PDB file of C-alpha atoms in Angstrom:
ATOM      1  CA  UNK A   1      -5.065 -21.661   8.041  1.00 90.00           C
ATOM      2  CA  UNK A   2      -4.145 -18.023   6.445  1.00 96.00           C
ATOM      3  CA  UNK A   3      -4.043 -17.396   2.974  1.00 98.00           C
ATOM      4  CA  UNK A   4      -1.806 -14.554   2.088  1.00 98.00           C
ATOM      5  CA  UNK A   5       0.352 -12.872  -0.695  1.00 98.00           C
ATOM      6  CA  UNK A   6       4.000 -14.703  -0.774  1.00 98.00           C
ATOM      7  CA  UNK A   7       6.709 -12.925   0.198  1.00 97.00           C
ATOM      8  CA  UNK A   8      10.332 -13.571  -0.881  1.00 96.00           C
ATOM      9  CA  UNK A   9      11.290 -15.490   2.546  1.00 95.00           C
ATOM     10  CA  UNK A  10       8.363 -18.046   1.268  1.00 97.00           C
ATOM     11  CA  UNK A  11       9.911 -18.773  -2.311  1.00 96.00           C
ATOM     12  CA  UNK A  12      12.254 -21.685  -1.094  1.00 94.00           C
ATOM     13  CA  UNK A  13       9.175 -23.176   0.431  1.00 95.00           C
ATOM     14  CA  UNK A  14       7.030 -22.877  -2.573  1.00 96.00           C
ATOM     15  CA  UNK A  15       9.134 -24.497  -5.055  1.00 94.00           C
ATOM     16  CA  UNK A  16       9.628 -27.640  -2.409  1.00 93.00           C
ATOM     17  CA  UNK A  17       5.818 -27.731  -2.925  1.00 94.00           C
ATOM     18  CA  UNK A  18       5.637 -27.361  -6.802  1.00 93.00           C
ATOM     19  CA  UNK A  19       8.712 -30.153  -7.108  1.00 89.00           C
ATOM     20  CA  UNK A  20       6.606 -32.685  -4.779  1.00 81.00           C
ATOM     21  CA  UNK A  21       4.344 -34.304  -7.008  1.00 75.00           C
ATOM     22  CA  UNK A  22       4.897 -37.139  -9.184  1.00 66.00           C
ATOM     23  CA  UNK A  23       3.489 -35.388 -12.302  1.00 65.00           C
ATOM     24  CA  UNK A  24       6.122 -32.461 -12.382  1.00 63.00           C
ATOM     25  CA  UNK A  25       8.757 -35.134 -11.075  1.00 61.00           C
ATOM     26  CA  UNK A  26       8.153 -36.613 -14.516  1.00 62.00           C
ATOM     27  CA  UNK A  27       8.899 -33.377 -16.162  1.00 60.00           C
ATOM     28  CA  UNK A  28      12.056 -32.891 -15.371  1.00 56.00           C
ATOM     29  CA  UNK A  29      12.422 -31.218 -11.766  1.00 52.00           C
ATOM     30  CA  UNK A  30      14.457 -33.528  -9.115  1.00 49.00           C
ATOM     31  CA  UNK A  31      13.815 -34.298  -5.876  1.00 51.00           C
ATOM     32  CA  UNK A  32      13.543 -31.566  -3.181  1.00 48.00           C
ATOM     33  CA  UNK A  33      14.770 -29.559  -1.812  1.00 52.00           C
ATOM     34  CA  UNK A  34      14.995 -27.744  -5.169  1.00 60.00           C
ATOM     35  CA  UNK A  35      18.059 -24.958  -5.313  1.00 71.00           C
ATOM     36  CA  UNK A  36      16.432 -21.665  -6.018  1.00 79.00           C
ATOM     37  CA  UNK A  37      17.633 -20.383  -9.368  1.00 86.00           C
ATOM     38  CA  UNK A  38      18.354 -16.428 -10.402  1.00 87.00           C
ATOM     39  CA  UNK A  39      15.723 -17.512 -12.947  1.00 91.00           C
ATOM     40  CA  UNK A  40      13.295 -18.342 -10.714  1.00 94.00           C
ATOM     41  CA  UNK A  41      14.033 -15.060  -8.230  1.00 95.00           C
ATOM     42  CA  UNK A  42      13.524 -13.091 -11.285  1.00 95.00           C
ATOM     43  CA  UNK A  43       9.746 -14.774 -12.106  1.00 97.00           C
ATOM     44  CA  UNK A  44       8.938 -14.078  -8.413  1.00 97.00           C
ATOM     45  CA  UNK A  45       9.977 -10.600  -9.006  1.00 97.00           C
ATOM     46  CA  UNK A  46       7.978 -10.158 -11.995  1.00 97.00           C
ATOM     47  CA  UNK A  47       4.941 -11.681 -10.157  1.00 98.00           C
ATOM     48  CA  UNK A  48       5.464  -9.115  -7.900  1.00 97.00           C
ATOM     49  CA  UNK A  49       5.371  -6.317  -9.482  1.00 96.00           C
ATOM     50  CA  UNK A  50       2.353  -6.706 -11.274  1.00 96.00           C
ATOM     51  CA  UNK A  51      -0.738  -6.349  -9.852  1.00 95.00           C
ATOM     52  CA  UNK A  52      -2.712  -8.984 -12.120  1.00 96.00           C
ATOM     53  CA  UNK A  53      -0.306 -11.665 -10.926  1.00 98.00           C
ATOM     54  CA  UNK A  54      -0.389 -12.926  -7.727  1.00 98.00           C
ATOM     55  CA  UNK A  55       1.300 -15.665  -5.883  1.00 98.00           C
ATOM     56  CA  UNK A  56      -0.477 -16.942  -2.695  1.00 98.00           C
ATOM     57  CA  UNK A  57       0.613 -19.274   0.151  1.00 98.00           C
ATOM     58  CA  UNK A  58      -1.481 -21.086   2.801  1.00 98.00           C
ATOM     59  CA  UNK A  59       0.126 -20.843   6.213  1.00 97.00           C
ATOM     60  CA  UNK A  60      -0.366 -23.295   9.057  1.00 95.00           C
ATOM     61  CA  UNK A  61       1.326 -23.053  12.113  1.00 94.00           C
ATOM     62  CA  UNK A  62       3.798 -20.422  10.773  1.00 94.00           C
ATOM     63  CA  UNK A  63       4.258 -23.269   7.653  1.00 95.00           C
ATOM     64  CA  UNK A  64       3.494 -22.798   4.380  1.00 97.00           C
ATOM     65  CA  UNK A  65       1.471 -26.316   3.695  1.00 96.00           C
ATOM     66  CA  UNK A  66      -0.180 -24.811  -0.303  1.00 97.00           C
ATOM     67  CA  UNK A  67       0.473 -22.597  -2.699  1.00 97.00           C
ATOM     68  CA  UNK A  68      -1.295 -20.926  -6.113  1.00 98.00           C
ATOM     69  CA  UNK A  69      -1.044 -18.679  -8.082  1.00 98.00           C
ATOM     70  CA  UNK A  70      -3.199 -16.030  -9.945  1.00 98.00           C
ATOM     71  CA  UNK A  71      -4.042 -14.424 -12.622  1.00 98.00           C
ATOM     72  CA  UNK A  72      -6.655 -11.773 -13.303  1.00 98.00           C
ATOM     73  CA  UNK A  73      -7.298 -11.640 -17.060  1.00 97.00           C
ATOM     74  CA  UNK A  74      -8.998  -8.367 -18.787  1.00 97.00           C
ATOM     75  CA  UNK A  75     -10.491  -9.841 -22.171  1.00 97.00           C
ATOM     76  CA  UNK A  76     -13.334  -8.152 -24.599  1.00 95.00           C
ATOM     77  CA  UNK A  77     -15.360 -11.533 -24.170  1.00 92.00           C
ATOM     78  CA  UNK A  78     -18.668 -11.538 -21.949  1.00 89.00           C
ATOM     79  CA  UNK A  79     -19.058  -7.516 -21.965  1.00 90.00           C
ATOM     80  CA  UNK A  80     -15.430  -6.584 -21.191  1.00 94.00           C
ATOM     81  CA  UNK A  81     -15.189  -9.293 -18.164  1.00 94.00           C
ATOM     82  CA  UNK A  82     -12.312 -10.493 -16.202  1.00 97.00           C
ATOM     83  CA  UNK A  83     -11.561 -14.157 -15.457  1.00 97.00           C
ATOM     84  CA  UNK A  84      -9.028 -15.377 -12.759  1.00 98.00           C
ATOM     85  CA  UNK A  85      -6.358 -17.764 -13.853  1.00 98.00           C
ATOM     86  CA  UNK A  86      -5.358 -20.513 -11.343  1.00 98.00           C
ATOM     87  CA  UNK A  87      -2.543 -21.937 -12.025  1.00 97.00           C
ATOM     88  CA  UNK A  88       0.557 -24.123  -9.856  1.00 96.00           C
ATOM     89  CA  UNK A  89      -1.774 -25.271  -7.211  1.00 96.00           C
ATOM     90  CA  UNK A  90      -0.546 -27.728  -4.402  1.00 95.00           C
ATOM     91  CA  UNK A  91      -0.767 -28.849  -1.463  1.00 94.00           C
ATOM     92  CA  UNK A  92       1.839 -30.508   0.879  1.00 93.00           C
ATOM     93  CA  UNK A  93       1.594 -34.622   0.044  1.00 89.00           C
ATOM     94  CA  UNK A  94       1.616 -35.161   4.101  1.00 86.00           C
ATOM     95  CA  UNK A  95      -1.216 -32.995   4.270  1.00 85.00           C
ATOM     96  CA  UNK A  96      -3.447 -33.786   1.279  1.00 83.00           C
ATOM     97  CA  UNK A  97      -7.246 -35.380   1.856  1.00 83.00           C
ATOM     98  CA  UNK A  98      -7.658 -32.963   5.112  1.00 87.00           C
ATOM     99  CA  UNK A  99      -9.625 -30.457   3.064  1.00 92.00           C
ATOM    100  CA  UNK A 100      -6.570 -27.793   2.851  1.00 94.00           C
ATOM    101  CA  UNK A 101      -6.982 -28.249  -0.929  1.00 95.00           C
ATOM    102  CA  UNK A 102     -10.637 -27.111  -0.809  1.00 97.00           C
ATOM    103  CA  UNK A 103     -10.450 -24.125   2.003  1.00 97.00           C
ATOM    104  CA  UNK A 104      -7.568 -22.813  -0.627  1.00 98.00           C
ATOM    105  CA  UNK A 105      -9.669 -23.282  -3.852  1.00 98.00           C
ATOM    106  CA  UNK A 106     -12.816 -21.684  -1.806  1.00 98.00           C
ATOM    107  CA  UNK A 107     -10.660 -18.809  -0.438  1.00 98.00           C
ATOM    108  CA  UNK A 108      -8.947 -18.191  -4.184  1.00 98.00           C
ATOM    109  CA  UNK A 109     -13.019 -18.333  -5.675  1.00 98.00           C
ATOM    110  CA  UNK A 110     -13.797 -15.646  -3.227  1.00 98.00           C
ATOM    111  CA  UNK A 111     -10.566 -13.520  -4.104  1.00 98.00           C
ATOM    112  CA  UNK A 112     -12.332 -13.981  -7.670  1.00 98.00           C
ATOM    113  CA  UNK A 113     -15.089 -12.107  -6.670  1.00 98.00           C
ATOM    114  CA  UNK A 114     -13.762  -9.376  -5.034  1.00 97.00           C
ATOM    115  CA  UNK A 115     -11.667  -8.739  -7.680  1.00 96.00           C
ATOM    116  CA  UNK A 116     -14.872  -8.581  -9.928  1.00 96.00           C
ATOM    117  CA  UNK A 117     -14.220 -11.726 -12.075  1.00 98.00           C
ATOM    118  CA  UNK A 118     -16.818 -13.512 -13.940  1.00 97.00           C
ATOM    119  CA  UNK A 119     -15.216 -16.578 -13.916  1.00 98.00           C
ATOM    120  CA  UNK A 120     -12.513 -18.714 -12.459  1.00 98.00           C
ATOM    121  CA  UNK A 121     -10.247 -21.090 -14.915  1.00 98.00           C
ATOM    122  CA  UNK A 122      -7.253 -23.836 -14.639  1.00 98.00           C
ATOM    123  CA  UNK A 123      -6.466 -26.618 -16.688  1.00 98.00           C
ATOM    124  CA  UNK A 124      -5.055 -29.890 -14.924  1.00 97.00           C
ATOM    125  CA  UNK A 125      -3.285 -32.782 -16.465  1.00 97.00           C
ATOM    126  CA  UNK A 126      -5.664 -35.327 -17.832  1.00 97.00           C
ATOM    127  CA  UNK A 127      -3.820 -37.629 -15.663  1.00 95.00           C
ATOM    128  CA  UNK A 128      -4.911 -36.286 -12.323  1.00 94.00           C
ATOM    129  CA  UNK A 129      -8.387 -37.799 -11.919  1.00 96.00           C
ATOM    130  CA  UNK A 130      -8.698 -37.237  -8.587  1.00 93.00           C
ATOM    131  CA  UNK A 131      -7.933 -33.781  -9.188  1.00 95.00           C
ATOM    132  CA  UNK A 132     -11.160 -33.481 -11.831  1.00 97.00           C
ATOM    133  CA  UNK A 133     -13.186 -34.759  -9.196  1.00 97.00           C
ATOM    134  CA  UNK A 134     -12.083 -32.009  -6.338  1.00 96.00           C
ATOM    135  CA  UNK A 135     -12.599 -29.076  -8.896  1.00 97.00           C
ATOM    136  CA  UNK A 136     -16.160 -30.439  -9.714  1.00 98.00           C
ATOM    137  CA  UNK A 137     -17.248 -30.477  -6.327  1.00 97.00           C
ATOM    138  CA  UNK A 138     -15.831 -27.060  -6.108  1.00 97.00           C
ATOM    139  CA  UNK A 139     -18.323 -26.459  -8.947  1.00 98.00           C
ATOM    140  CA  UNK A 140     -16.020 -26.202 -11.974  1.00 98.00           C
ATOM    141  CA  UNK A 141     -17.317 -27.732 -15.182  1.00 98.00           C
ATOM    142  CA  UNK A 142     -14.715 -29.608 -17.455  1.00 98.00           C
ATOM    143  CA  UNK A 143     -16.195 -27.925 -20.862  1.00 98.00           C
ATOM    144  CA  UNK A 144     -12.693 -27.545 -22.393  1.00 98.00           C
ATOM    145  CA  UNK A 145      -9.583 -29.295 -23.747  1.00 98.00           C
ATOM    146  CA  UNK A 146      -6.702 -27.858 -22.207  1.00 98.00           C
ATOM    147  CA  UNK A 147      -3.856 -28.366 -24.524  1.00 98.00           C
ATOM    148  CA  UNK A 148       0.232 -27.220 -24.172  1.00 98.00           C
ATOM    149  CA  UNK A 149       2.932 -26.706 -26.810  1.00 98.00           C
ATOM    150  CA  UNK A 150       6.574 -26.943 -25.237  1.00 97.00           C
ATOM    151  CA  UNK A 151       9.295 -24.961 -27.069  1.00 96.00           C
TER     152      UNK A 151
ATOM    153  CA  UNK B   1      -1.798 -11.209 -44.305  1.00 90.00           C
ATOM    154  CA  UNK B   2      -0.781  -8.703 -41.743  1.00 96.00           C
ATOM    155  CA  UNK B   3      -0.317  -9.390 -37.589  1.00 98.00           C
ATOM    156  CA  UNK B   4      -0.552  -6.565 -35.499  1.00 98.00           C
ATOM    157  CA  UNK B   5      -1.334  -5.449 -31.507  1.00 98.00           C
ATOM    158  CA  UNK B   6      -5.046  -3.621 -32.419  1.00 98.00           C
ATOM    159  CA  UNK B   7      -6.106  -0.322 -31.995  1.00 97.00           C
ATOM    160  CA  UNK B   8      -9.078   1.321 -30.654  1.00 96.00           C
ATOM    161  CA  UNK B   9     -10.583   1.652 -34.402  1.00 95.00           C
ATOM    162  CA  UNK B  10     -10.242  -2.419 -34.397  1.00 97.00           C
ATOM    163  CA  UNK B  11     -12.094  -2.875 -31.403  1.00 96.00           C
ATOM    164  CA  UNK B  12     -15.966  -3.150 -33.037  1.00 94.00           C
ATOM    165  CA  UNK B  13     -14.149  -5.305 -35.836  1.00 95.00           C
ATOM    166  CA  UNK B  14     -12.700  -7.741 -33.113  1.00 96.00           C
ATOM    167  CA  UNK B  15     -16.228  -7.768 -31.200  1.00 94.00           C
ATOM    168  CA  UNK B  16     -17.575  -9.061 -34.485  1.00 93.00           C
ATOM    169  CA  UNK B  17     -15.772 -12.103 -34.597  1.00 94.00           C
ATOM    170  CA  UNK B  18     -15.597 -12.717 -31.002  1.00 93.00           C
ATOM    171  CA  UNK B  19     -19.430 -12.719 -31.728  1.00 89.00           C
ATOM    172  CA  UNK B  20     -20.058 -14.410 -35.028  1.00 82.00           C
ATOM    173  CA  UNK B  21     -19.576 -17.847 -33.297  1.00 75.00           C
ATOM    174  CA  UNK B  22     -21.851 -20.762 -32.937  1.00 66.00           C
ATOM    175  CA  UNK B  23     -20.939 -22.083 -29.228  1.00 65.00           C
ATOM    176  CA  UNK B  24     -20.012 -17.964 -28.175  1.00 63.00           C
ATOM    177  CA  UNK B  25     -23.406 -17.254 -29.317  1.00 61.00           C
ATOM    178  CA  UNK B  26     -24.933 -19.818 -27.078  1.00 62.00           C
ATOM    179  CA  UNK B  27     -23.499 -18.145 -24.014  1.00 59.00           C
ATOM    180  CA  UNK B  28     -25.214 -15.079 -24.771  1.00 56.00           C
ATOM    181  CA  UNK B  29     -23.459 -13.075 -27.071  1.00 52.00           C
ATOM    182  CA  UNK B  30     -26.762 -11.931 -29.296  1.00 49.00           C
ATOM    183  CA  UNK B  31     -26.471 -11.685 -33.000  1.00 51.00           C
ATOM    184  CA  UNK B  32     -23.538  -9.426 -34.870  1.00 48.00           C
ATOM    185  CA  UNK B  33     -22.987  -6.454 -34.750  1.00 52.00           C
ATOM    186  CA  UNK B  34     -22.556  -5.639 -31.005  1.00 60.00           C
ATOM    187  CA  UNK B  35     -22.185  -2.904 -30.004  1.00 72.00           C
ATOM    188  CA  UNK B  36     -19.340  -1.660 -28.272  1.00 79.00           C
ATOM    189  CA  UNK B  37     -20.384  -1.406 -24.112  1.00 86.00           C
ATOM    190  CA  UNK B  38     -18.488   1.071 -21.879  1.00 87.00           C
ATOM    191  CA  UNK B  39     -16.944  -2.258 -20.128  1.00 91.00           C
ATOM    192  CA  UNK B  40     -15.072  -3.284 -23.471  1.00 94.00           C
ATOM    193  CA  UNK B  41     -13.433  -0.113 -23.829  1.00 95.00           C
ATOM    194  CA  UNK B  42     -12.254  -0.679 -20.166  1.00 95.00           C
ATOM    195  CA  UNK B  43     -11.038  -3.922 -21.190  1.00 97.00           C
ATOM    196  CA  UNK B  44      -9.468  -3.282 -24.218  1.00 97.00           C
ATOM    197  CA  UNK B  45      -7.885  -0.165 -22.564  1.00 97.00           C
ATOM    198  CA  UNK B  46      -6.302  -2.905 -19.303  1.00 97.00           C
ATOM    199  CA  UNK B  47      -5.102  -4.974 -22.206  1.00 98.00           C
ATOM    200  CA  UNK B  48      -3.777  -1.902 -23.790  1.00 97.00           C
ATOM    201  CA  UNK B  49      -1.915  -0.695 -20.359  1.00 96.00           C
ATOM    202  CA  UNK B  50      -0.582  -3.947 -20.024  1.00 96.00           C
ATOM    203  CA  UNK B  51       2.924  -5.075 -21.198  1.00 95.00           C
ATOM    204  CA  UNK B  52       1.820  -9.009 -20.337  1.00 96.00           C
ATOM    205  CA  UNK B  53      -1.147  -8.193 -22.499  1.00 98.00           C
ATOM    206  CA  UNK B  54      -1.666  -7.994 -26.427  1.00 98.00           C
ATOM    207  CA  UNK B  55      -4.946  -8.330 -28.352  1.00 98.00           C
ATOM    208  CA  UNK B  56      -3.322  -9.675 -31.848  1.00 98.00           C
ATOM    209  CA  UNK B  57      -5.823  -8.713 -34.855  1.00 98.00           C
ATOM    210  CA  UNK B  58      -4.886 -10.632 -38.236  1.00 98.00           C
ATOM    211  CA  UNK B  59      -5.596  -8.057 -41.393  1.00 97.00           C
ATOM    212  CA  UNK B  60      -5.898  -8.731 -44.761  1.00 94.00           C
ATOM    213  CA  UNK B  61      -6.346  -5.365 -47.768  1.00 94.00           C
ATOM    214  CA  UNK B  62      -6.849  -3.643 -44.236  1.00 94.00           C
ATOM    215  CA  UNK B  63      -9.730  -5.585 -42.869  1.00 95.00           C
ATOM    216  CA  UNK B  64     -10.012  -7.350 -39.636  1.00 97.00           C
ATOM    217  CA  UNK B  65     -10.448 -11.097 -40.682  1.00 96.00           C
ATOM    218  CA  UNK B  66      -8.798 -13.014 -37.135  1.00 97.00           C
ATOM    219  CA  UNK B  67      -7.705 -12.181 -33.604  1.00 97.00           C
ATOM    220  CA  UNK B  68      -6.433 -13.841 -30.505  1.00 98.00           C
ATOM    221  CA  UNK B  69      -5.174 -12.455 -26.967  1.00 98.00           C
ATOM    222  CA  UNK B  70      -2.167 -13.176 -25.721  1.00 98.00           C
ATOM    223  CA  UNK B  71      -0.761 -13.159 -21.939  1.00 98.00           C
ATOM    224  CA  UNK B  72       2.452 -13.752 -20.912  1.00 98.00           C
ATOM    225  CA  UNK B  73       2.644 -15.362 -17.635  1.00 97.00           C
ATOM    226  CA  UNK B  74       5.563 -15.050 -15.221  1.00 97.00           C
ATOM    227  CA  UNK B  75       5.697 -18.359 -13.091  1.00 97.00           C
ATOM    228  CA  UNK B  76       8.314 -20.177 -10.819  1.00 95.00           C
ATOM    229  CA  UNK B  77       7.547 -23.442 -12.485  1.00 92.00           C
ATOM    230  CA  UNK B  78      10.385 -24.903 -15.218  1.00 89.00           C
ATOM    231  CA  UNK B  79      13.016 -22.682 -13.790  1.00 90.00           C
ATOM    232  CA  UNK B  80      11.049 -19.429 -13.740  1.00 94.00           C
ATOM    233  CA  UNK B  81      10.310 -19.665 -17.352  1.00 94.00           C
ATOM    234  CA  UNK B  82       7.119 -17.657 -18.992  1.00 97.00           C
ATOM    235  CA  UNK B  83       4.688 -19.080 -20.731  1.00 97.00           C
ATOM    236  CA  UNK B  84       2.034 -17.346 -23.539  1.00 98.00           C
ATOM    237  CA  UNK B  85      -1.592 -18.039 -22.859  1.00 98.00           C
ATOM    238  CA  UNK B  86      -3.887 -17.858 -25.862  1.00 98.00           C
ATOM    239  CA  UNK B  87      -7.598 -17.030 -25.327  1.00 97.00           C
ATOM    240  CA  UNK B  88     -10.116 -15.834 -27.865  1.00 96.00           C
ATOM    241  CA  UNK B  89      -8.865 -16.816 -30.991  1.00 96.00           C
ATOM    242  CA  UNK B  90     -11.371 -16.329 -34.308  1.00 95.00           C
ATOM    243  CA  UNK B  91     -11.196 -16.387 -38.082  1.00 94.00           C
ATOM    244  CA  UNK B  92     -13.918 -14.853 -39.556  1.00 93.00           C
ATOM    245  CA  UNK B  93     -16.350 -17.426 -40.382  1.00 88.00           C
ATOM    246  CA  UNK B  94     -16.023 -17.091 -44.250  1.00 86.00           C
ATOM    247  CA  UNK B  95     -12.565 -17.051 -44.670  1.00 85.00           C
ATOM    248  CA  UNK B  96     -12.260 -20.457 -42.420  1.00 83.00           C
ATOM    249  CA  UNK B  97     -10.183 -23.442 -43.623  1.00 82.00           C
ATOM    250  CA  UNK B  98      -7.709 -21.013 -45.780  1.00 87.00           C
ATOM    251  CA  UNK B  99      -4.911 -21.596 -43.687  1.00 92.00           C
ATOM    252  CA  UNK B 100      -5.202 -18.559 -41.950  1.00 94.00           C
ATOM    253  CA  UNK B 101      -5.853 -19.344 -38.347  1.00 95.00           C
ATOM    254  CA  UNK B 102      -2.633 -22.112 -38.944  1.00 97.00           C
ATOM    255  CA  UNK B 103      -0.561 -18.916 -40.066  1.00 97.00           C
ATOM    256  CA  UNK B 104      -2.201 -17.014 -37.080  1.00 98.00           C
ATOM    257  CA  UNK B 105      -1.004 -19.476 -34.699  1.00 98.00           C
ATOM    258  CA  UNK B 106       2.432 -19.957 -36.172  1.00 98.00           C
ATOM    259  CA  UNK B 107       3.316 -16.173 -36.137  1.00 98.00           C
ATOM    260  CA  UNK B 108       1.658 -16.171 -32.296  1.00 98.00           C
ATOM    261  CA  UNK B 109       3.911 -19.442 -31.473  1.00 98.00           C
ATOM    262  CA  UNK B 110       7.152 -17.492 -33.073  1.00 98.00           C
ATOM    263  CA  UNK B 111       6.268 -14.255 -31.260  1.00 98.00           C
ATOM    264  CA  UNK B 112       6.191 -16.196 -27.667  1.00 98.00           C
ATOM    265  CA  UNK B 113       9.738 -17.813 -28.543  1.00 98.00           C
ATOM    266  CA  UNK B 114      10.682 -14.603 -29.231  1.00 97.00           C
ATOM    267  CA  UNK B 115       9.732 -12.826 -25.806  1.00 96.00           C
ATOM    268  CA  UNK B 116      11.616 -16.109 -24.201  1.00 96.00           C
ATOM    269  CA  UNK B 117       8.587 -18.268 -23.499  1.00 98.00           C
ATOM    270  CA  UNK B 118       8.963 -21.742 -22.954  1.00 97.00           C
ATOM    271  CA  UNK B 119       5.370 -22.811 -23.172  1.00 98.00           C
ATOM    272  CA  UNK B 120       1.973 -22.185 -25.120  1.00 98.00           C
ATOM    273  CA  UNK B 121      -1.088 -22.715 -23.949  1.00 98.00           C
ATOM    274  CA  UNK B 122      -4.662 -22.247 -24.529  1.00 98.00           C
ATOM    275  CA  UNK B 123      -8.025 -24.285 -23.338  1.00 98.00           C
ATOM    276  CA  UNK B 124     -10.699 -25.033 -26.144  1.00 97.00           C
ATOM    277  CA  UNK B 125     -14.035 -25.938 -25.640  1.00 97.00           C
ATOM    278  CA  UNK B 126     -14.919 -29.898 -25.942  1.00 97.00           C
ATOM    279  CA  UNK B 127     -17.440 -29.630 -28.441  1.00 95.00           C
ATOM    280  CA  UNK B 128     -14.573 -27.771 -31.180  1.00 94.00           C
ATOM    281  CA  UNK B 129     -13.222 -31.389 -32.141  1.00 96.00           C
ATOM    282  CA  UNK B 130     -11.878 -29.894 -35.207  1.00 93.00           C
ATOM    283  CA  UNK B 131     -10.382 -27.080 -33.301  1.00 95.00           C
ATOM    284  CA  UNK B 132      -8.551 -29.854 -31.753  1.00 97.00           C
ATOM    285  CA  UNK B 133      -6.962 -31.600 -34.362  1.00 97.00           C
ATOM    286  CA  UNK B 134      -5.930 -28.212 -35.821  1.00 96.00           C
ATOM    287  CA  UNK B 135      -3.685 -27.385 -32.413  1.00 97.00           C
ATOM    288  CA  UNK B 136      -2.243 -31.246 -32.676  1.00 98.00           C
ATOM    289  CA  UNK B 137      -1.256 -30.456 -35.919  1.00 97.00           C
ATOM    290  CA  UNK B 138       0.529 -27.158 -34.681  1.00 97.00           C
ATOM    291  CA  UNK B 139       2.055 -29.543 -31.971  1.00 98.00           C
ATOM    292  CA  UNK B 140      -0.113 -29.110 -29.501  1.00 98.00           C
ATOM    293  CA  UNK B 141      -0.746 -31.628 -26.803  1.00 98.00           C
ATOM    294  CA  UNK B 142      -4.437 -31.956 -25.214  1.00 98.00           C
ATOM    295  CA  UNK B 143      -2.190 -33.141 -22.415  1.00 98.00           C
ATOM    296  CA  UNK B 144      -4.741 -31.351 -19.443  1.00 98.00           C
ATOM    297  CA  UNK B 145      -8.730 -30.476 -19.038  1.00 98.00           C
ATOM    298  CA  UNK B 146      -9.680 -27.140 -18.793  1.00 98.00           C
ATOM    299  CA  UNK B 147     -12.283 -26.259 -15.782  1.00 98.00           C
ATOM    300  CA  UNK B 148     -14.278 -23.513 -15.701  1.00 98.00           C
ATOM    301  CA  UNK B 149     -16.403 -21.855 -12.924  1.00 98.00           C
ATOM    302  CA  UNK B 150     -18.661 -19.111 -14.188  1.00 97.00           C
ATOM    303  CA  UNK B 151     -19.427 -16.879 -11.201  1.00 96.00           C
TER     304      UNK B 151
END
């Protein structure tokens, strides 16, 4: 498996993976294959360009089988320390319970690292259980509430 | 009550109330003041360079009485849409339950419809019960859990 920075020829493939899941079914996507939308070329732009954002794929055989993305975070908190968001994190439903899921989160922890973060944070809806359980193994602690105002 | 992006001169101010904090304090922060350590000034300076970064102070007869950070985050979720996240918010402690962190937050949740946003979100520790109740009454959802991995 190689983890590497997303390219624009990988967007089409991401969003199939963000709009296979039952929880963001709910919210409104439909099924895939999801069209990509000018707005969504212009948020892959903006990731981009910015060198605190950055949107990652897992490649398997020439496939992209997961995706993330992150965040690095300056904040006055801790001494002046950065923190790495994670955020959008799947993996292909064919391919989940293989370990993909944990490779990714223990490649993206690393990344943390070497980027000089002093800590890693996602939120994940209350819903996904199973999901609590994989980031606790990973050695995340659930010490927060992670709530979301739609507008 | 005035909202503004802070300055350099508000950075000891902010580090006060980032500090005077029962649950901060027990991860280390020592007592107030703090002084101001060459790796806040780097912080505050990223933050500063940043166009997807603002550190908000709230001032009242032109002292520094709340804060919060905000982040906008480019994402190919929802369309492309951007969402605001919210991280270090603080009233000072004898001014709490004035209303002021609720007019904080509104003017933060009016400032991320205005740069488009379609979301806000922020994580707050489990033990801040009444913190919670004051988002849900915002309209916040404590829809997710927020994990944290301190590296």
């Amino acid at each position: 498996m190689e983890f590497r920075i997303a390219n624009r020829d990988d967007v089409p493939a991401v969003l199939e993976l963000l709009a296979d899941d039952v929880i963001t079914r709910e919210r409104g996507f439909g099924d895939v294959p999801v069209e990509v939308e000018p707005g969504i070329w212009d948020a892959f732009e903006a990731i981009a360009a910015d060198p605190n954002n950055e949107l990652i794929v897992a490649v398997e055989d020439g496939v992209v089988v997961g995706t993330c993305q992150l965040t690095y975070l300056p904040g006055l908190s801790r001494g002046g320390s950065w923190r790495m968001q994670v955020e959008a994190v799947r993996i292909h439903s064919g391919l989940r319970g293989n370990g993909l899921g944990a490779q990714m989160m223990r490649w993206t922890i690393e990344r943390a690292r070497d980027r000089g973060c002093r800590m890693v944070q996602l939120t994940s809806d209350t819903k996904r259980t199973a999901a609590h359980r994989f980031y606790e193994r990973l050695g995340f602690t659930a010490s927060h509430v992670g709530m979301k105002l739609t507008l």
